[in-house]
XYZ file of C-alpha atoms in Angstrom:
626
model
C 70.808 156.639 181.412
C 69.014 153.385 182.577
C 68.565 150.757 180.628
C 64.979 150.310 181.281
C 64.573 153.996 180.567
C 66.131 153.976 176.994
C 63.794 151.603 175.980
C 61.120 152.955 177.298
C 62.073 156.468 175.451
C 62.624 154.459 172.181
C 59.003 153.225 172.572
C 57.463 156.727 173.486
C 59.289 158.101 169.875
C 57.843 154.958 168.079
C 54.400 155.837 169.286
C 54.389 159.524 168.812
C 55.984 158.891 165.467
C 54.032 156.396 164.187
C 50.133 158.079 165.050
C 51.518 161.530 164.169
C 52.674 160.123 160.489
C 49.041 158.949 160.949
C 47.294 161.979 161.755
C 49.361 163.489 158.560
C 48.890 161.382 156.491
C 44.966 161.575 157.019
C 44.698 165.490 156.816
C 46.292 165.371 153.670
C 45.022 162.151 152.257
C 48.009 160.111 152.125
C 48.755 157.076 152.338
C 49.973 156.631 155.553
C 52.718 153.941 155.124
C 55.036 156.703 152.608
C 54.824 158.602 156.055
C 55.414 155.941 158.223
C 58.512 154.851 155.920
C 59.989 157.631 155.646
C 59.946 159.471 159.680
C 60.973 155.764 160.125
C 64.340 156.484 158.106
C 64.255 159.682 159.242
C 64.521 159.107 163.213
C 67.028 155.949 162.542
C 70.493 155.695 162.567
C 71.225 157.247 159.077
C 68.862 160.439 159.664
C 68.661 162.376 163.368
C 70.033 159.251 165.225
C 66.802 159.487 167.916
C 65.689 155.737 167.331
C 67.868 152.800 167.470
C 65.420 149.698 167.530
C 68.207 147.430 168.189
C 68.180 148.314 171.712
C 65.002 146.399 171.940
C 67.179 143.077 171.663
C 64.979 139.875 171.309
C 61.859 142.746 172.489
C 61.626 143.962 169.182
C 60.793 140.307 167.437
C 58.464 139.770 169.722
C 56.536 143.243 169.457
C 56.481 142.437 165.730
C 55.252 138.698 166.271
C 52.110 139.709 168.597
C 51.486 142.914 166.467
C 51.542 141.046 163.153
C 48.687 138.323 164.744
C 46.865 141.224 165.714
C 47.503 142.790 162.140
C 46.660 139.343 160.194
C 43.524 138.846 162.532
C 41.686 142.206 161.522
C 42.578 141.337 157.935
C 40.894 138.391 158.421
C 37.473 140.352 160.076
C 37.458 141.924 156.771
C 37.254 139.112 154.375
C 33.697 139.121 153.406
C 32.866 135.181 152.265
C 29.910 136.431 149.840
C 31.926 139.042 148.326
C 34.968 136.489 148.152
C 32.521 134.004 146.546
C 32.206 136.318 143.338
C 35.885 136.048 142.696
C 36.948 132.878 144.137
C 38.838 130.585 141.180
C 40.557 134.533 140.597
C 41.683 134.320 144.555
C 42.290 130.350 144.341
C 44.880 131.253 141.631
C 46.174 134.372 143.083
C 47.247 132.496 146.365
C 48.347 129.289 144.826
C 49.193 129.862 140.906
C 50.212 133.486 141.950
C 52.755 132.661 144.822
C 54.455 130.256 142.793
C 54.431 132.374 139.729
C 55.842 135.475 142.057
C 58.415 132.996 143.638
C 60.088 131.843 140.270
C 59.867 135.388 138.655
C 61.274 136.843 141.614
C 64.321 134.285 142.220
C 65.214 134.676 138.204
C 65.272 138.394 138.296
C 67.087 138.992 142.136
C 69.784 136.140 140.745
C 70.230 137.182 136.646
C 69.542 141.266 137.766
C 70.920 141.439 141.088
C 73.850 138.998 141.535
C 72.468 137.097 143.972
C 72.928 133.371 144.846
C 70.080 131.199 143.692
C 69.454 130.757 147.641
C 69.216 134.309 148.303
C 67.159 134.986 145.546
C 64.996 132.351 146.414
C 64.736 133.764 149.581
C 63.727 136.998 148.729
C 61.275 135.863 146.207
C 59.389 134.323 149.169
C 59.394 137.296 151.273
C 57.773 139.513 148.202
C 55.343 137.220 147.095
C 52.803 138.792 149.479
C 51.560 141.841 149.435
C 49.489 142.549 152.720
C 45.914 144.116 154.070
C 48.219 146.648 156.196
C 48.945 148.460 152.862
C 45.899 147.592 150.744
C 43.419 148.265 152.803
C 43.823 151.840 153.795
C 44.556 152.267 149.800
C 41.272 151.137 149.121
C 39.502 153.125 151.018
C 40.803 156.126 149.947
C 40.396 155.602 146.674
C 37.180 153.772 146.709
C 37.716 151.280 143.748
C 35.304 149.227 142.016
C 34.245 146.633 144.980
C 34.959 143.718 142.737
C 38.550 144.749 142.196
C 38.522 145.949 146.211
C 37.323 142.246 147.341
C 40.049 140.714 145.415
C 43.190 143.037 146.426
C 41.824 142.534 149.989
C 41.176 138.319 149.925
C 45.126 138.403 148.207
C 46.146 140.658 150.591
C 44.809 138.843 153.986
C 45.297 135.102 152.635
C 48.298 135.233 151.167
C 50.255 137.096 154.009
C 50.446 133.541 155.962
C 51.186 131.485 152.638
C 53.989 133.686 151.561
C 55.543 133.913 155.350
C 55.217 130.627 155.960
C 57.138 129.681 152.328
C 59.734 132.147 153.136
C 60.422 129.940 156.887
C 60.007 126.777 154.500
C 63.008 128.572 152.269
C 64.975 129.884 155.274
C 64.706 126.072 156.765
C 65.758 124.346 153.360
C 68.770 126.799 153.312
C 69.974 126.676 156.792
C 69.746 122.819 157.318
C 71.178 122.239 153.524
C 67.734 120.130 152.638
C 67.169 120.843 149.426
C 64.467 117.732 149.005
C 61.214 120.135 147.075
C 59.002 117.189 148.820
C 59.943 118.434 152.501
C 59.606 121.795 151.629
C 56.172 121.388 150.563
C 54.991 118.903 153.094
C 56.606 121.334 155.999
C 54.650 124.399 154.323
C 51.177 122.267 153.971
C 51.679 120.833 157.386
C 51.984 124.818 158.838
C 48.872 125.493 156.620
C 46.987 123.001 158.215
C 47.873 123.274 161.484
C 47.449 126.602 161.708
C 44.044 126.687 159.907
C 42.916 123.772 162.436
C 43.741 126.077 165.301
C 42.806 128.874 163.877
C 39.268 127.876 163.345
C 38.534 125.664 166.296
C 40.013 129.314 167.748
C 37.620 131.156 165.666
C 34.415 129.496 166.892
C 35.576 129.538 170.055
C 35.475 133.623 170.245
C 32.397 133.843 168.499
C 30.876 131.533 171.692
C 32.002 133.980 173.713
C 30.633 137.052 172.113
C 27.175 135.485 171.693
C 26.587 133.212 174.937
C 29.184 135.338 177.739
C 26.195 138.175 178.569
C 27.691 138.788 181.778
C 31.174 140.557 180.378
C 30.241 143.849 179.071
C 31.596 144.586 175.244
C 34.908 146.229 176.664
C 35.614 143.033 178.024
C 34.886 140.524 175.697
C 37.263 142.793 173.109
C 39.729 142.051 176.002
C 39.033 138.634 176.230
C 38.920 138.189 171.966
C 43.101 139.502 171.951
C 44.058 137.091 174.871
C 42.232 134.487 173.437
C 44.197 135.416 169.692
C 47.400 135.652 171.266
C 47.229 132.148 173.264
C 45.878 130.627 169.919
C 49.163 132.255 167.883
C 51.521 130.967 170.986
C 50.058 127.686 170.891
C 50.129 127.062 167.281
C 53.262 128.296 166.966
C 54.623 125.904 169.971
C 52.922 123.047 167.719
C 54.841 123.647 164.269
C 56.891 126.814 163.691
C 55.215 129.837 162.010
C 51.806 128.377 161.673
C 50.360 130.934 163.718
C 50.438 133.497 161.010
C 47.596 131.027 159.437
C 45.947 130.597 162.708
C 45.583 134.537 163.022
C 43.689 134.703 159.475
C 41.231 131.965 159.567
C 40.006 132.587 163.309
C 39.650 136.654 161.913
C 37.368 135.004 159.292
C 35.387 132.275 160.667
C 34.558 134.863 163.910
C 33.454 137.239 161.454
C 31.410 134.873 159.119
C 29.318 133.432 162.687
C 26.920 136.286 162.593
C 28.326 137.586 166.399
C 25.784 140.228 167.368
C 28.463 143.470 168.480
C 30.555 142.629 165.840
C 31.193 145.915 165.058
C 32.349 146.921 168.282
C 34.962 144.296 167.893
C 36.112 145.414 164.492
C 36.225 148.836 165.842
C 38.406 148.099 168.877
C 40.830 145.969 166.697
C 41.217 148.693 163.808
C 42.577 150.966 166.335
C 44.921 148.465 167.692
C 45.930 147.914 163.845
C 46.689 151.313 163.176
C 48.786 151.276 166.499
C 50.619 148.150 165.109
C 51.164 149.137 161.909
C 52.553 152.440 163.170
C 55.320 151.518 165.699
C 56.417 148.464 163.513
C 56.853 150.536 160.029
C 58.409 153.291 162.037
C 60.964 150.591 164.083
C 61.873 148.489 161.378
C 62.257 151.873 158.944
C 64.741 153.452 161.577
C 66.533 149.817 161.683
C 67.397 150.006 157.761
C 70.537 150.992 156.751
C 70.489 153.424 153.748
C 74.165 152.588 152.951
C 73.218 148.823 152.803
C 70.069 150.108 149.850
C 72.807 152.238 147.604
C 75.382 149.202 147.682
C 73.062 146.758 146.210
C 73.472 148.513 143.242
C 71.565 148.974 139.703
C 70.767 145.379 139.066
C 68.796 145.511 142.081
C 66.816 148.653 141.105
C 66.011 147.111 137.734
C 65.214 143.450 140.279
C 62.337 145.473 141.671
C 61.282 147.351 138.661
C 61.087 143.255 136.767
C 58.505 142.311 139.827
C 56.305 145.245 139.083
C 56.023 145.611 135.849
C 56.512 142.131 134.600
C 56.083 139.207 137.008
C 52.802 141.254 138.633
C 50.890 141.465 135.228
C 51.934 137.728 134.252
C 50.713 136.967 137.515
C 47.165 138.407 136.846
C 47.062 137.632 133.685
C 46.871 134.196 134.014
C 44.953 133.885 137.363
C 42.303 135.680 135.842
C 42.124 134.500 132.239
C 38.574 133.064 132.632
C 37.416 135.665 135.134
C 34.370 138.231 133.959
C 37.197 141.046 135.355
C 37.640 143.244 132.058
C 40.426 144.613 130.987
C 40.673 147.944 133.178
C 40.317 145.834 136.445
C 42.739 143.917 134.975
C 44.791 146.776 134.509
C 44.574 147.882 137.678
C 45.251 144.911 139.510
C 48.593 144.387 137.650
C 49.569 147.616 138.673
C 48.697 147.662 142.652
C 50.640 145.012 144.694
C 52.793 146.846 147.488
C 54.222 145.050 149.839
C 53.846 145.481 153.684
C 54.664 144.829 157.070
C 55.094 141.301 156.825
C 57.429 141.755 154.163
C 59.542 144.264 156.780
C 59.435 142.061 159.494
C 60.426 139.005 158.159
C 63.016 140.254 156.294
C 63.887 142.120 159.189
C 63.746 138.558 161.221
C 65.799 136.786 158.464
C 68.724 139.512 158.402
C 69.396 138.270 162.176
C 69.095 134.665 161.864
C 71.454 134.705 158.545
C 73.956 136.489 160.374
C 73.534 134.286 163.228
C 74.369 131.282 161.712
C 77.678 133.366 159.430
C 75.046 132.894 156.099
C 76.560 136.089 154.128
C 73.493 138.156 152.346
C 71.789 139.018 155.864
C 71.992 142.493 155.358
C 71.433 142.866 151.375
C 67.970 140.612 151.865
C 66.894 142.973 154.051
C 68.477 146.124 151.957
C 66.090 144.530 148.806
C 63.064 143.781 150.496
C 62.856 147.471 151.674
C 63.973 149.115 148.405
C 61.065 147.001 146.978
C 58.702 147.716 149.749
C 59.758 151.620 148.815
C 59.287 151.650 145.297
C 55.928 149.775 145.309
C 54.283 151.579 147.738
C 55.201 155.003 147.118
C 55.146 154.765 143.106
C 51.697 152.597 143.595
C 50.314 154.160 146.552
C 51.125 157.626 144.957
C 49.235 157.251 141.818
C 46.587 154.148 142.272
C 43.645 156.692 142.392
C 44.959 158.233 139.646
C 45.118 154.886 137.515
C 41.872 154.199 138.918
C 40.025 157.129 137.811
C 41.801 156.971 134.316
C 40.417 153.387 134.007
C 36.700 154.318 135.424
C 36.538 152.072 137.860
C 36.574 153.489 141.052
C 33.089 152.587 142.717
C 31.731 155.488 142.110
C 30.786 154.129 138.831
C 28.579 151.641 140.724
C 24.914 151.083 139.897
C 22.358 149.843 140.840
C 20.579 151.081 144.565
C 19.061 149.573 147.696
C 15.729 151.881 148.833
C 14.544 151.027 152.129
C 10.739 152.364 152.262
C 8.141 150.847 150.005
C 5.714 153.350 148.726
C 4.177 155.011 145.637
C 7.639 157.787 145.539
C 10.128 154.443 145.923
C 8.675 152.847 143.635
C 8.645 155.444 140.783
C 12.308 155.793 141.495
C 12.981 152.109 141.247
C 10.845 151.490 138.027
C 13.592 154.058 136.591
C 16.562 151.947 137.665
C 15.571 148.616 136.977
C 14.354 149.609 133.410
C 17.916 150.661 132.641
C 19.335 147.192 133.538
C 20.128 148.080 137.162
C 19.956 145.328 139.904
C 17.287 146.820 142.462
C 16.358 146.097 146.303
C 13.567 147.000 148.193
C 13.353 146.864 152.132
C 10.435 147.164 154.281
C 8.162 145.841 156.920
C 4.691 146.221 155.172
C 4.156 143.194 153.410
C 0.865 145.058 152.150
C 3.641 147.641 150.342
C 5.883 145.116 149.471
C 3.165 143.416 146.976
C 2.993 146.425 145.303
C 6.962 146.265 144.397
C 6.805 142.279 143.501
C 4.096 143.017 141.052
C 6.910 145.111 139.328
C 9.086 142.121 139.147
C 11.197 144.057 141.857
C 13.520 141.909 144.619
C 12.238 142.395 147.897
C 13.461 142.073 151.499
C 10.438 142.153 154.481
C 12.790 142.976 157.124
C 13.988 146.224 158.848
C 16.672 147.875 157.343
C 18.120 148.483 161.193
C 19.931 144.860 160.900
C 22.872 144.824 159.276
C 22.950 141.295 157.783
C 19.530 142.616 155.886
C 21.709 145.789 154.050
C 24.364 142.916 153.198
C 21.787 140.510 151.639
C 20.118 142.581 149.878
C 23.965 143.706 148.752
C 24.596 147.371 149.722
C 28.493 146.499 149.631
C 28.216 146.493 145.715
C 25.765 149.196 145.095
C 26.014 152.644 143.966
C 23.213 154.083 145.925
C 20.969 153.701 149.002
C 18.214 155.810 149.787
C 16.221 155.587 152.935
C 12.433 156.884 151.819
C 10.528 155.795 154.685
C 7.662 158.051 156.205
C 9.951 158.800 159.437
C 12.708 161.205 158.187
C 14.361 160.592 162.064
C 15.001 156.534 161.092
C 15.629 157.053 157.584
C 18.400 159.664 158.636
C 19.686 156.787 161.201
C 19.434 154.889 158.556
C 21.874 156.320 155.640
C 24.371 156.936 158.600
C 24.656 153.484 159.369
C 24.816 152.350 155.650
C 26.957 155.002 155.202
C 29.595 153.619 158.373
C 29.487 149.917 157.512
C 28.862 149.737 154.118
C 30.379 152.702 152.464
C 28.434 153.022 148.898
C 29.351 155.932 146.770
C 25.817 157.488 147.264
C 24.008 157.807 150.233
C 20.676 159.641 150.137
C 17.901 159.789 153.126
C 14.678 162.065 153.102
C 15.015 163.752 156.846
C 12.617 167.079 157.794
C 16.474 168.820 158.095
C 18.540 171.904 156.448
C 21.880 169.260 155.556
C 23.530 172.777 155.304
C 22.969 173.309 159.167
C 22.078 169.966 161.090
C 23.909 167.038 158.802
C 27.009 166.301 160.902
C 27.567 163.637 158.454
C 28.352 164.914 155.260
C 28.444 161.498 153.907
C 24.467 161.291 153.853
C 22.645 163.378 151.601
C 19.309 164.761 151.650
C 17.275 163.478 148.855
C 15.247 165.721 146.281
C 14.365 169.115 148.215
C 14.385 170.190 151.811
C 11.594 168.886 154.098
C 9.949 166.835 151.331
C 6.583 165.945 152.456
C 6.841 162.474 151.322
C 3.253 161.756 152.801
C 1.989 164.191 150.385
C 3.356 163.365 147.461
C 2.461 159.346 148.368
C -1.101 161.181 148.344
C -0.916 162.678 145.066
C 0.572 160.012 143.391
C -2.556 157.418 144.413
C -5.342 160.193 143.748
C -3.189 160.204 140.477
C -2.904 164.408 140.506
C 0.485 164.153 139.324
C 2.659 164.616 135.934
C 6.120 162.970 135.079
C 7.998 165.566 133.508
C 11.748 165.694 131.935
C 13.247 168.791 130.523
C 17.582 169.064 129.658
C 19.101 172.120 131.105
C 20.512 173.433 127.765
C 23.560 176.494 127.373
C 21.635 178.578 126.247
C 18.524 179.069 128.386
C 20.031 177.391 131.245
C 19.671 180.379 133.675
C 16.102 180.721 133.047
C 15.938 177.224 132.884
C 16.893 176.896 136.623
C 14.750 180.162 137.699
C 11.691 177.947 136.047
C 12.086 174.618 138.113
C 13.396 176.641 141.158
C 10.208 178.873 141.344
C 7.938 175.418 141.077
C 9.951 173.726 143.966
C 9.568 176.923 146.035
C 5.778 176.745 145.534
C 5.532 173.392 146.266
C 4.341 171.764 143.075
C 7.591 170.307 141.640
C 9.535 168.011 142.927
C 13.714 166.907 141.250
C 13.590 163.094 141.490
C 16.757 161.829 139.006
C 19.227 163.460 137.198
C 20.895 161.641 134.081
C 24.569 163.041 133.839
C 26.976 161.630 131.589
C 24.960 158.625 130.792
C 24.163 157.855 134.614
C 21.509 157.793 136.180
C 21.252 159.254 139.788
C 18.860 160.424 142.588
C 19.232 164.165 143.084
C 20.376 165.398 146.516
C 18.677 168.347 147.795
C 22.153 170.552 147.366
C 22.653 169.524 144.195
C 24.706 171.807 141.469
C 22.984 171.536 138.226
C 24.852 171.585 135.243
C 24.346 171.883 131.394
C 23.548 168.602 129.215
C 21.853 167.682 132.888
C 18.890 165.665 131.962
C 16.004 166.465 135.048
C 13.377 163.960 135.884
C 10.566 165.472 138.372
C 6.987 165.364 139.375
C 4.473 168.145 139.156
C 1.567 168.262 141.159
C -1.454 168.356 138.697
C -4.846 169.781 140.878
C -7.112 168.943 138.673
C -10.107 166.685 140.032
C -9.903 163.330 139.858
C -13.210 162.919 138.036
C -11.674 165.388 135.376
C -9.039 162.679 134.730
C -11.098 159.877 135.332
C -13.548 161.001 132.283
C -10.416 161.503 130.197
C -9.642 157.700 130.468
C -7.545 158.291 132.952
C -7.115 155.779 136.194
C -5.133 155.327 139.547
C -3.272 152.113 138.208
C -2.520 154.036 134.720
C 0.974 154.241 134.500
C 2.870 157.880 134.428
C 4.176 158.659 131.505
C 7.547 160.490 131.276
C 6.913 163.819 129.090
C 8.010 167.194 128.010
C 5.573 169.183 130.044
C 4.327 172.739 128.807
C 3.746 174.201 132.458
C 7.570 173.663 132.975
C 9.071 173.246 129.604
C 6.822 177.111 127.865
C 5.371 178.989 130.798
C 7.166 181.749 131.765
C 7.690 182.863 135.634
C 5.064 184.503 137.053
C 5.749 188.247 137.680
């Protein structure tokens, strides 16, 4: 068989592996790098024999170079700067305090567990001490995890994947040259930092010129032009000082995505799929490359090596970055237990295992054989069970509050006097500035902006809220609406009032239809001005709880009564229109009251009188009409 052929076969499986361990791994909601890891292992030399990466030659470092800048540059799209802001002496510490913290911990464990020279160990200490977006990120989203915790595993993950590379080259340098000055070794792994960050900005702005001033290229190109442009700035950083261009990759990823570049999305879109592609044929080649042999022969101390770094150097670590942080202690908790490593990890390690060997270094192999085991046994026993933990310590984000309600009316603003009076942070959006004088009189925050623009929904700080509901008079927008807050922004609740059957026409079963079916939100704006309504609140209790629901489920067929909140387990939420009531629920509603407005006006009763919340007889005593 040609030559040219066998590589291109090897490729082909790598592909096919890779996005089918993909498409796996999202049917059953895995996480995709246990799949990736192990058809890698499978398909390699010590399982069906079908890949053999080292056929690639010199190929297959530089498919993991340009895949690893692509990798490092959609990490760095991600890292939102306000979000970061929040948590930023926790980061500081993580990437600074934290790497050195990891590197000592490491080195004493790998060299007192593991029998390994204190070069070795130091070596592989610098390898682990990152952890790496390719792994966190799709973690976090399934699991959904308080965003607080979320920003912080993702800022770690994304800035500390060029730190920790580049120390590991600073270590690899020190030990092939025989320098063991610590003032070189830092000075060559600032230098690196700082060239690559110069780059990598100047690089950064440069991209975002072209995406806002190039209106000639359509979006497909300037995608095009985006990963030439990355890939010449990684090439020529690296031709200025060796391995900087991990840094450059990171910093132009955030400074293009902090310049407010209209299409930004598309962008992000196009380079997530090219991630996924990345991550896919370089876990699955540098899996198949590992020798299982070479894992068994390092022997117990190096189990119990790995086992140290997880369970003692990672909550050290976070313990003392965030000591003065407003984290409590089940974020705390959580971020001590998630750290798995990634594809950086793999590849340099993998990287390292040649040039030792190269040079007749012994420990080549065994680096290699550690850095997997530990990129094994983090991700599976982490990835396995971190929405477990996270659930056990309540703080997955669907314990967020607060809510962002684009729509100022009468019905918005009932809702939001509810929120903010139990301590929750609350936004309003509209256009009206009539409306929106209404909601400032309530001591309410408001936005006078449309709700369409994206940089609105992150000022007014959707990424941190638990719900958003889109009230507006136009159910088509406010359906538009909750999709795209749903897409980009991803809150736990996402509620819209649309003239739709969400049983039939929601293709998005992320978005929710709010209250009832077809709510005529014009109406009930009506009777809440003329003042013909009531604020009711009844608890569905055991033991009438059938007639109960028969009672409020008559009203809303009739037309009078309208589910607003529900207060379940302490929380406080808007109902969705195909919501399952349960006992010990606690209903809030409105019920239309006809009586004349004279009537109430000669009972003292006015338009700006506040409602009341009540018991009310019509829902709480009357029986169903026969």
């Amino acid at each position: 068989m040609e030559a040219s052929f066998e590589i291109t076969l090897q490729m082909a499986i790598a592909v096919f592996a890779g996005i089918s361990a993909q498409v796996l791994a999202a049917y059953f909601r895995f996480p995709s790098i246990v799949l990736l890891l192990l058809l890698g292992i499978l398909l390699g030399s010590d399982g069906m024999g079908l890949l053999h990466p080292q056929l690639l030659g010199t190929g297959l470092e530089v498919i993991v170079a340009l895949a690893t800048a692509i990798i490092l540059f959609e990490g760095g799209l991600n890292l939102d700067l306000r979000e970061m802001g929040r948590v930023s002496v926790s980061l500081q510490l993580l990437v600074t305090l934290g790497t050195l913290i990891t590197l000592l911990g490491g080195s004493m464990a790998a060299h007192w567990l593991g029998e390994f020279p204190w070069n070795i160990a130091f070596l592989y200490a610098s390898i682990v001490v990152v952890t790496g977006p390719t792994v966190i990120s799709p973690l976090l989203k399934q699991i959904n995890v308080d965003r607080q915790v979320a920003t912080l595993l993702e800022g770690e993950g994304v800035l500390i994947d060029p730190v920790g590379a580049i120390l590991a080259f600073v270590v690899l340098d020190t030990i092939l040259n025989g320098d063991a000055d610590p003032i070189n070794a830092i000075v060559g792994l600032l230098m690196r930092l700082s060239v690559g960050g110069a780059i990598g900005a100047a690089g950064g702005y440069l991209m975002s010129l072209i995406f806002k001033r190039a209106h000639f290229m359509s979006f497909e190109l300037k995608n095009l032009v985006v990963l030439a442009v990355l890939w010449s700035l990684f090439t020529l950083a690296q031709m200025i000082r060796t391995e900087s261009g991990v840094m450059t990759t990171v910093v132009a990823g955030a400074v293009f995505a902090n310049s407010s570049v209209p299409e930004e999305r598309l962008l992000r879109s196009f380079k997530g799929q090219l991630t996924i592609l990345s991550v896919s044929v370089l876990f699955i080649l540098l899996a198949a490359d590992l020798s299982i042999a070479s894992v068994f022969a390092l022997g117990w101390g190096s189990l119990f090596t790995v086992l140290v770094l997880m369970f003692v150097v990672r909550p050290i670590n976070i313990l003392l970055c965030t000591w003065n942080s407003d984290l409590n202690w089940r974020q705390k908790l959580f971020l001590s237990w998630v750290a798995p490593r990634g594809i950086v990890s793999a590849s340099v390690a993998s990287l390292f295992a040649i040039l030792l060997t190269q040079r007749g270094i012994n420990g080549g192999d065994s680096i290699k054989a550690l850095v997997f085991l530990t990129i094994i046994m983090t991700v599976v026993c982490q990835g396995l069970t971190a929405g477990k933990v996270a659930k056990w310590l309540q703080i997955t984000s669907k314990e967020a509050t607060g809510a962002v309600i684009v729509g100022c009316n009468p019905l918005s603003l009932l809702i939001a006097r509810f929120f903010q009076e139990r301590g929750e942070n609350v936004v309003m959006i509209d256009t009206d500035p009539d409306c929106l004088v209404q909601a400032e009189a309530q001591n309410l925050r408001v936005l006078a902006s449309s709700a369409l623009d994206a940089a609105v929904l992150e000022e007014a700080g959707l990424a941190s809220m638990g719900t958003f509901l889109a009230m507006t008079s136009n159910g088509e927008v406010n359906y538009v609406l909750a999709q795209r807050a749903a897409e980009e922004f991803k809150p736990p609740r996402v509620l819209a009032v649309f003239p739709r059957d969400p049983a039939n026409t929601s293709v998005n079963n992320k978005v929710n239809q709010a209250f009832i079916p077809d709510l005529a939100i014009k109406t009930w704006n009506e009777y809440l001005n003329d003042g013909r309504v009531k604020l009711g609140t009844t608890t569905l209790d055991e033991s009438e709880f059938s007639t109960q629901l028969e009672r409020i489920q008559e009203k809303i067929r009739t037309g009078i009564l309208i589910p607003l909140l529900v207060e379940r387990e302490e929380k406080l939420q808007v109902i969705p229109a195909n919501e399952e009531w349960e006992v010990g629920d606690r209903i809030i509603y409105l019920l239309f009251d006809p009586r004349p407005n004279l009537l109430k006006r000669l009972s003292g009763a006015t338009q700006s009188t506040p409602l009341s919340l009540e018991k009310l007889p019509e829902v709480e005593e009357v029986p169903l009409a026969q």
